[in-house]
Amino acid sequence: MKQFFLASILAGALALPAVAADYTIIAPANPGGGWDQTARSIQTVMQQEGISGNVQVQNVPGAGGTIGLAQFASQSAGNANALIVGGYVMVGAILTNKSPVSLNDVTPIARLTGEYEAIVVPADSPLKSMGDLVEALKKDPGAVSWGGGSAGGTDHIAVGLIAKAAGVDPTKINYIAFSGGGEALAAILGSQVTAGISGYGEFESQIKSGTLRLLAMSSAERIAGIDAPTLKEGGLDVVVENWRMIAAAPGLTDEQKAAVSADIEKLAKSASWQETLKTKGWTDTYLAGDAFKAQLAKDVSATETVLKDIGLVQ
């Protein structure tokens, strides 16, 4: 009987789940933007799903995420509880800002989401279509101001590609960079810029309330549930998809990296995360391990080529 009880206790102990790790996630931008939304969505889902009992989000804005990236790389080495959100915008910012710190200085874990660009104008704008905006751009590129995220990021790249496809010198575009989605949205709603560009999720509530007019999406085909033509439909051969990733600190052991990767995989495959993707209008682009590492290298190379084409990198 004594052996039976000991065996039962041992079996019960083995059946207990491992203690969930606490995490701190750096969102390398001001509140309100895509990285902040991604970090806070991860926070919510990790806690809901019991992946982590305590997740904190810290905003470290500036220079397209490179300030947060540099701080993270220098202060979090070997800390398996530290994470940072990044993505396509950060890849461009590292190149345009000539950042001494790159994604090679952290531990990329997985690509999580994708999101197409939305081009919007205030509801009272005289520009009723993408055709109107392109016409104004051709007439005087400098007179058309674009409000979006950081210099060299996805929004800036998309505007450069739109100009190029319209036959306008992309180096002539008047792009105004904001370090957070909230700041950019305020400028667009206040008609401080001609048009705004960002991920659809950042504009969705204003589009649905009628304060912003959605002119086009940067997807290859129309997106279900979004009433807008593609840039291609307007004669502009441009398709741009922003993507976001999660990275861990540098200097982790193989065991630490495996533990973090397992937690992120649980997140990505959870019902709560899948529901979040639907709510936010994000595409599930989950890719991890060596496959993500290889894709990331391709994306960095391709981004450098695009930035050179539109004059943002020499």
JSON list of N, CA and C in Angstrom, two decimals, residues 118-121 127 130 133-134 136-138 140-149 155-156 158-163 166 168 170 172-178 184 187-188 192-198 215 231 236:
[
{"chain": "A", "resi": 118, "resn": "ALA", "atom": "N", "xyz": [-3.20, 49.43, -46.22]},
{"chain": "A", "resi": 118, "resn": "ALA", "atom": "CA", "xyz": [-4.42, 50.14, -46.59]},
{"chain": "A", "resi": 118, "resn": "ALA", "atom": "C", "xyz": [-4.07, 51.59, -46.87]},
{"chain": "A", "resi": 119, "resn": "ILE", "atom": "N", "xyz": [-4.60, 52.14, -47.96]},
{"chain": "A", "resi": 119, "resn": "ILE", "atom": "CA", "xyz": [-4.38, 53.54, -48.30]},
{"chain": "A", "resi": 119, "resn": "ILE", "atom": "C", "xyz": [-5.69, 54.27, -48.02]},
{"chain": "A", "resi": 120, "resn": "VAL", "atom": "N", "xyz": [-5.61, 55.28, -47.14]},
{"chain": "A", "resi": 120, "resn": "VAL", "atom": "CA", "xyz": [-6.83, 55.98, -46.71]},
{"chain": "A", "resi": 120, "resn": "VAL", "atom": "C", "xyz": [-6.68, 57.49, -46.85]},
{"chain": "A", "resi": 121, "resn": "VAL", "atom": "N", "xyz": [-7.82, 58.17, -46.88]},
{"chain": "A", "resi": 121, "resn": "VAL", "atom": "CA", "xyz": [-7.87, 59.64, -46.82]},
{"chain": "A", "resi": 121, "resn": "VAL", "atom": "C", "xyz": [-8.98, 60.01, -45.85]},
{"chain": "A", "resi": 127, "resn": "LEU", "atom": "N", "xyz": [-10.33, 63.64, -52.71]},
{"chain": "A", "resi": 127, "resn": "LEU", "atom": "CA", "xyz": [-9.85, 62.45, -53.41]},
{"chain": "A", "resi": 127, "resn": "LEU", "atom": "C", "xyz": [-10.81, 61.28, -53.11]},
{"chain": "A", "resi": 130, "resn": "MET", "atom": "N", "xyz": [-8.39, 55.82, -55.70]},
{"chain": "A", "resi": 130, "resn": "MET", "atom": "CA", "xyz": [-6.94, 55.70, -55.85]},
{"chain": "A", "resi": 130, "resn": "MET", "atom": "C", "xyz": [-6.50, 56.40, -57.13]},
{"chain": "A", "resi": 133, "resn": "LEU", "atom": "N", "xyz": [-5.90, 59.98, -56.37]},
{"chain": "A", "resi": 133, "resn": "LEU", "atom": "CA", "xyz": [-4.65, 60.16, -55.62]},
{"chain": "A", "resi": 133, "resn": "LEU", "atom": "C", "xyz": [-3.44, 60.06, -56.54]},
{"chain": "A", "resi": 134, "resn": "VAL", "atom": "N", "xyz": [-3.47, 59.09, -57.44]},
{"chain": "A", "resi": 134, "resn": "VAL", "atom": "CA", "xyz": [-2.36, 58.91, -58.39]},
{"chain": "A", "resi": 134, "resn": "VAL", "atom": "C", "xyz": [-2.27, 60.11, -59.34]},
{"chain": "A", "resi": 136, "resn": "ALA", "atom": "N", "xyz": [-3.10, 63.18, -58.67]},
{"chain": "A", "resi": 136, "resn": "ALA", "atom": "CA", "xyz": [-2.50, 64.28, -57.90]},
{"chain": "A", "resi": 136, "resn": "ALA", "atom": "C", "xyz": [-1.00, 64.06, -57.72]},
{"chain": "A", "resi": 137, "resn": "LEU", "atom": "N", "xyz": [-0.62, 62.81, -57.53]},
{"chain": "A", "resi": 137, "resn": "LEU", "atom": "CA", "xyz": [0.78, 62.46, -57.35]},
{"chain": "A", "resi": 137, "resn": "LEU", "atom": "C", "xyz": [1.59, 62.75, -58.61]},
{"chain": "A", "resi": 138, "resn": "LYS", "atom": "N", "xyz": [1.01, 62.42, -59.76]},
{"chain": "A", "resi": 138, "resn": "LYS", "atom": "CA", "xyz": [1.69, 62.67, -61.04]},
{"chain": "A", "resi": 138, "resn": "LYS", "atom": "C", "xyz": [1.82, 64.17, -61.32]},
{"chain": "A", "resi": 140, "resn": "ASP", "atom": "N", "xyz": [1.99, 66.71, -59.08]},
{"chain": "A", "resi": 140, "resn": "ASP", "atom": "CA", "xyz": [3.00, 67.34, -58.22]},
{"chain": "A", "resi": 140, "resn": "ASP", "atom": "C", "xyz": [3.29, 66.40, -57.05]},
{"chain": "A", "resi": 141, "resn": "PRO", "atom": "N", "xyz": [4.31, 65.54, -57.20]},
{"chain": "A", "resi": 141, "resn": "PRO", "atom": "CA", "xyz": [4.61, 64.54, -56.16]},
{"chain": "A", "resi": 141, "resn": "PRO", "atom": "C", "xyz": [4.82, 65.15, -54.78]},
{"chain": "A", "resi": 142, "resn": "GLY", "atom": "N", "xyz": [5.47, 66.32, -54.72]},
{"chain": "A", "resi": 142, "resn": "GLY", "atom": "CA", "xyz": [5.75, 66.93, -53.43]},
{"chain": "A", "resi": 142, "resn": "GLY", "atom": "C", "xyz": [4.53, 67.49, -52.73]},
{"chain": "A", "resi": 143, "resn": "ALA", "atom": "N", "xyz": [3.48, 67.78, -53.51]},
{"chain": "A", "resi": 143, "resn": "ALA", "atom": "CA", "xyz": [2.26, 68.36, -52.92]},
{"chain": "A", "resi": 143, "resn": "ALA", "atom": "C", "xyz": [1.38, 67.29, -52.26]},
{"chain": "A", "resi": 144, "resn": "VAL", "atom": "N", "xyz": [1.65, 66.04, -52.55]},
{"chain": "A", "resi": 144, "resn": "VAL", "atom": "CA", "xyz": [0.90, 64.94, -51.94]},
{"chain": "A", "resi": 144, "resn": "VAL", "atom": "C", "xyz": [1.72, 64.40, -50.77]},
{"chain": "A", "resi": 145, "resn": "SER", "atom": "N", "xyz": [1.24, 64.64, -49.56]},
{"chain": "A", "resi": 145, "resn": "SER", "atom": "CA", "xyz": [1.96, 64.15, -48.37]},
{"chain": "A", "resi": 145, "resn": "SER", "atom": "C", "xyz": [1.33, 62.85, -47.88]},
{"chain": "A", "resi": 146, "resn": "TRP", "atom": "N", "xyz": [2.18, 61.93, -47.52]},
{"chain": "A", "resi": 146, "resn": "TRP", "atom": "CA", "xyz": [1.76, 60.60, -47.06]},
{"chain": "A", "resi": 146, "resn": "TRP", "atom": "C", "xyz": [2.14, 60.44, -45.59]},
{"chain": "A", "resi": 147, "resn": "GLY", "atom": "N", "xyz": [1.21, 60.07, -44.76]},
{"chain": "A", "resi": 147, "resn": "GLY", "atom": "CA", "xyz": [1.49, 59.81, -43.36]},
{"chain": "A", "resi": 147, "resn": "GLY", "atom": "C", "xyz": [1.53, 58.32, -43.09]},
{"chain": "A", "resi": 148, "resn": "GLY", "atom": "N", "xyz": [2.62, 57.86, -42.49]},
{"chain": "A", "resi": 148, "resn": "GLY", "atom": "CA", "xyz": [2.73, 56.44, -42.20]},
{"chain": "A", "resi": 148, "resn": "GLY", "atom": "C", "xyz": [3.76, 56.18, -41.11]},
{"chain": "A", "resi": 149, "resn": "GLY", "atom": "N", "xyz": [4.19, 54.95, -41.01]},
{"chain": "A", "resi": 149, "resn": "GLY", "atom": "CA", "xyz": [5.16, 54.56, -39.99]},
{"chain": "A", "resi": 149, "resn": "GLY", "atom": "C", "xyz": [6.56, 55.02, -40.32]},
{"chain": "A", "resi": 155, "resn": "ASP", "atom": "N", "xyz": [5.36, 50.91, -44.82]},
{"chain": "A", "resi": 155, "resn": "ASP", "atom": "CA", "xyz": [4.52, 51.98, -45.37]},
{"chain": "A", "resi": 155, "resn": "ASP", "atom": "C", "xyz": [5.31, 52.83, -46.36]},
{"chain": "A", "resi": 156, "resn": "HIS", "atom": "N", "xyz": [6.52, 53.19, -45.97]},
{"chain": "A", "resi": 156, "resn": "HIS", "atom": "CA", "xyz": [7.39, 54.01, -46.82]},
{"chain": "A", "resi": 156, "resn": "HIS", "atom": "C", "xyz": [7.74, 53.26, -48.12]},
{"chain": "A", "resi": 158, "resn": "ALA", "atom": "N", "xyz": [6.00, 50.90, -49.52]},
{"chain": "A", "resi": 158, "resn": "ALA", "atom": "CA", "xyz": [4.79, 50.79, -50.34]},
{"chain": "A", "resi": 158, "resn": "ALA", "atom": "C", "xyz": [4.54, 52.08, -51.11]},
{"chain": "A", "resi": 159, "resn": "VAL", "atom": "N", "xyz": [4.72, 53.23, -50.46]},
{"chain": "A", "resi": 159, "resn": "VAL", "atom": "CA", "xyz": [4.51, 54.52, -51.15]},
{"chain": "A", "resi": 159, "resn": "VAL", "atom": "C", "xyz": [5.53, 54.67, -52.29]},
{"chain": "A", "resi": 160, "resn": "GLY", "atom": "N", "xyz": [6.77, 54.29, -52.03]},
{"chain": "A", "resi": 160, "resn": "GLY", "atom": "CA", "xyz": [7.80, 54.36, -53.07]},
{"chain": "A", "resi": 160, "resn": "GLY", "atom": "C", "xyz": [7.46, 53.47, -54.26]},
{"chain": "A", "resi": 161, "resn": "LEU", "atom": "N", "xyz": [6.94, 52.28, -53.98]},
{"chain": "A", "resi": 161, "resn": "LEU", "atom": "CA", "xyz": [6.56, 51.36, -55.05]},
{"chain": "A", "resi": 161, "resn": "LEU", "atom": "C", "xyz": [5.34, 51.86, -55.82]},
{"chain": "A", "resi": 162, "resn": "ILE", "atom": "N", "xyz": [4.41, 52.51, -55.11]},
{"chain": "A", "resi": 162, "resn": "ILE", "atom": "CA", "xyz": [3.24, 53.09, -55.76]},
{"chain": "A", "resi": 162, "resn": "ILE", "atom": "C", "xyz": [3.68, 54.20, -56.73]},
{"chain": "A", "resi": 163, "resn": "ALA", "atom": "N", "xyz": [4.58, 55.06, -56.25]},
{"chain": "A", "resi": 163, "resn": "ALA", "atom": "CA", "xyz": [5.09, 56.14, -57.09]},
{"chain": "A", "resi": 163, "resn": "ALA", "atom": "C", "xyz": [5.80, 55.59, -58.32]},
{"chain": "A", "resi": 166, "resn": "ALA", "atom": "N", "xyz": [3.48, 54.24, -60.82]},
{"chain": "A", "resi": 166, "resn": "ALA", "atom": "CA", "xyz": [2.70, 55.31, -61.47]},
{"chain": "A", "resi": 166, "resn": "ALA", "atom": "C", "xyz": [3.56, 56.16, -62.40]},
{"chain": "A", "resi": 168, "resn": "VAL", "atom": "N", "xyz": [6.22, 57.91, -61.40]},
{"chain": "A", "resi": 168, "resn": "VAL", "atom": "CA", "xyz": [6.71, 59.08, -60.65]},
{"chain": "A", "resi": 168, "resn": "VAL", "atom": "C", "xyz": [8.04, 58.72, -59.99]},
{"chain": "A", "resi": 170, "resn": "PRO", "atom": "N", "xyz": [10.34, 57.98, -57.35]},
{"chain": "A", "resi": 170, "resn": "PRO", "atom": "CA", "xyz": [10.07, 57.70, -55.94]},
{"chain": "A", "resi": 170, "resn": "PRO", "atom": "C", "xyz": [10.89, 58.55, -54.97]},
{"chain": "A", "resi": 172, "resn": "LYS", "atom": "N", "xyz": [11.04, 61.62, -55.12]},
{"chain": "A", "resi": 172, "resn": "LYS", "atom": "CA", "xyz": [10.34, 62.90, -55.01]},
{"chain": "A", "resi": 172, "resn": "LYS", "atom": "C", "xyz": [9.14, 62.84, -54.06]},
{"chain": "A", "resi": 173, "resn": "ILE", "atom": "N", "xyz": [8.83, 61.67, -53.53]},
{"chain": "A", "resi": 173, "resn": "ILE", "atom": "CA", "xyz": [7.64, 61.55, -52.69]},
{"chain": "A", "resi": 173, "resn": "ILE", "atom": "C", "xyz": [7.82, 62.33, -51.38]},
{"chain": "A", "resi": 174, "resn": "ASN", "atom": "N", "xyz": [6.70, 62.83, -50.87]},
{"chain": "A", "resi": 174, "resn": "ASN", "atom": "CA", "xyz": [6.68, 63.60, -49.63]},
{"chain": "A", "resi": 174, "resn": "ASN", "atom": "C", "xyz": [6.11, 62.69, -48.53]},
{"chain": "A", "resi": 175, "resn": "TYR", "atom": "N", "xyz": [7.00, 61.92, -47.92]},
{"chain": "A", "resi": 175, "resn": "TYR", "atom": "CA", "xyz": [6.58, 60.93, -46.92]},
{"chain": "A", "resi": 175, "resn": "TYR", "atom": "C", "xyz": [6.89, 61.46, -45.52]},
{"chain": "A", "resi": 176, "resn": "ILE", "atom": "N", "xyz": [5.88, 61.47, -44.66]},
{"chain": "A", "resi": 176, "resn": "ILE", "atom": "CA", "xyz": [6.05, 61.95, -43.29]},
{"chain": "A", "resi": 176, "resn": "ILE", "atom": "C", "xyz": [5.95, 60.76, -42.34]},
{"chain": "A", "resi": 177, "resn": "ALA", "atom": "N", "xyz": [7.06, 60.47, -41.67]},
{"chain": "A", "resi": 177, "resn": "ALA", "atom": "CA", "xyz": [7.13, 59.29, -40.80]},
{"chain": "A", "resi": 177, "resn": "ALA", "atom": "C", "xyz": [6.70, 59.61, -39.38]},
{"chain": "A", "resi": 178, "resn": "PHE", "atom": "N", "xyz": [5.90, 58.72, -38.81]},
{"chain": "A", "resi": 178, "resn": "PHE", "atom": "CA", "xyz": [5.47, 58.82, -37.42]},
{"chain": "A", "resi": 178, "resn": "PHE", "atom": "C", "xyz": [5.96, 57.58, -36.67]},
{"chain": "A", "resi": 184, "resn": "ALA", "atom": "N", "xyz": [0.20, 58.90, -36.19]},
{"chain": "A", "resi": 184, "resn": "ALA", "atom": "CA", "xyz": [-0.11, 58.91, -37.62]},
{"chain": "A", "resi": 184, "resn": "ALA", "atom": "C", "xyz": [-1.61, 59.07, -37.84]},
{"chain": "A", "resi": 187, "resn": "ALA", "atom": "N", "xyz": [-2.81, 62.61, -37.32]},
{"chain": "A", "resi": 187, "resn": "ALA", "atom": "CA", "xyz": [-2.41, 63.49, -38.43]},
{"chain": "A", "resi": 187, "resn": "ALA", "atom": "C", "xyz": [-3.30, 63.27, -39.65]},
{"chain": "A", "resi": 188, "resn": "ILE", "atom": "N", "xyz": [-3.66, 62.02, -39.90]},
{"chain": "A", "resi": 188, "resn": "ILE", "atom": "CA", "xyz": [-4.52, 61.70, -41.06]},
{"chain": "A", "resi": 188, "resn": "ILE", "atom": "C", "xyz": [-5.94, 62.25, -40.82]},
{"chain": "A", "resi": 192, "resn": "GLN", "atom": "N", "xyz": [-3.71, 66.73, -41.73]},
{"chain": "A", "resi": 192, "resn": "GLN", "atom": "CA", "xyz": [-2.35, 67.28, -41.76]},
{"chain": "A", "resi": 192, "resn": "GLN", "atom": "C", "xyz": [-1.53, 66.65, -42.87]},
{"chain": "A", "resi": 193, "resn": "VAL", "atom": "N", "xyz": [-2.01, 65.52, -43.40]},
{"chain": "A", "resi": 193, "resn": "VAL", "atom": "CA", "xyz": [-1.39, 64.87, -44.54]},
{"chain": "A", "resi": 193, "resn": "VAL", "atom": "C", "xyz": [-2.48, 64.58, -45.58]},
{"chain": "A", "resi": 194, "resn": "THR", "atom": "N", "xyz": [-2.07, 64.40, -46.83]},
{"chain": "A", "resi": 194, "resn": "THR", "atom": "CA", "xyz": [-3.03, 64.13, -47.90]},
{"chain": "A", "resi": 194, "resn": "THR", "atom": "C", "xyz": [-3.66, 62.75, -47.76]},
{"chain": "A", "resi": 195, "resn": "ALA", "atom": "N", "xyz": [-2.80, 61.76, -47.49]},
{"chain": "A", "resi": 195, "resn": "ALA", "atom": "CA", "xyz": [-3.26, 60.37, -47.40]},
{"chain": "A", "resi": 195, "resn": "ALA", "atom": "C", "xyz": [-2.49, 59.65, -46.31]},
{"chain": "A", "resi": 196, "resn": "GLY", "atom": "N", "xyz": [-3.06, 58.57, -45.85]},
{"chain": "A", "resi": 196, "resn": "GLY", "atom": "CA", "xyz": [-2.40, 57.75, -44.84]},
{"chain": "A", "resi": 196, "resn": "GLY", "atom": "C", "xyz": [-2.19, 56.34, -45.35]},
{"chain": "A", "resi": 197, "resn": "ILE", "atom": "N", "xyz": [-1.16, 55.68, -44.85]},
{"chain": "A", "resi": 197, "resn": "ILE", "atom": "CA", "xyz": [-0.91, 54.30, -45.25]},
{"chain": "A", "resi": 197, "resn": "ILE", "atom": "C", "xyz": [-0.41, 53.51, -44.05]},
{"chain": "A", "resi": 198, "resn": "SER", "atom": "N", "xyz": [-1.01, 52.35, -43.86]},
{"chain": "A", "resi": 198, "resn": "SER", "atom": "CA", "xyz": [-0.60, 51.45, -42.76]},
{"chain": "A", "resi": 198, "resn": "SER", "atom": "C", "xyz": [-1.37, 50.15, -42.92]},
{"chain": "A", "resi": 215, "resn": "LEU", "atom": "N", "xyz": [-9.21, 53.76, -49.86]},
{"chain": "A", "resi": 215, "resn": "LEU", "atom": "CA", "xyz": [-9.08, 53.86, -51.32]},
{"chain": "A", "resi": 215, "resn": "LEU", "atom": "C", "xyz": [-8.63, 52.56, -51.96]},
{"chain": "A", "resi": 231, "resn": "LEU", "atom": "N", "xyz": [-4.54, 47.66, -55.39]},
{"chain": "A", "resi": 231, "resn": "LEU", "atom": "CA", "xyz": [-3.73, 48.59, -56.19]},
{"chain": "A", "resi": 231, "resn": "LEU", "atom": "C", "xyz": [-3.64, 48.10, -57.63]},
{"chain": "A", "resi": 236, "resn": "LEU", "atom": "N", "xyz": [-1.82, 49.70, -60.85]},
{"chain": "A", "resi": 236, "resn": "LEU", "atom": "CA", "xyz": [-0.51, 49.79, -60.20]},
{"chain": "A", "resi": 236, "resn": "LEU", "atom": "C", "xyz": [-0.04, 48.38, -59.83]}
]
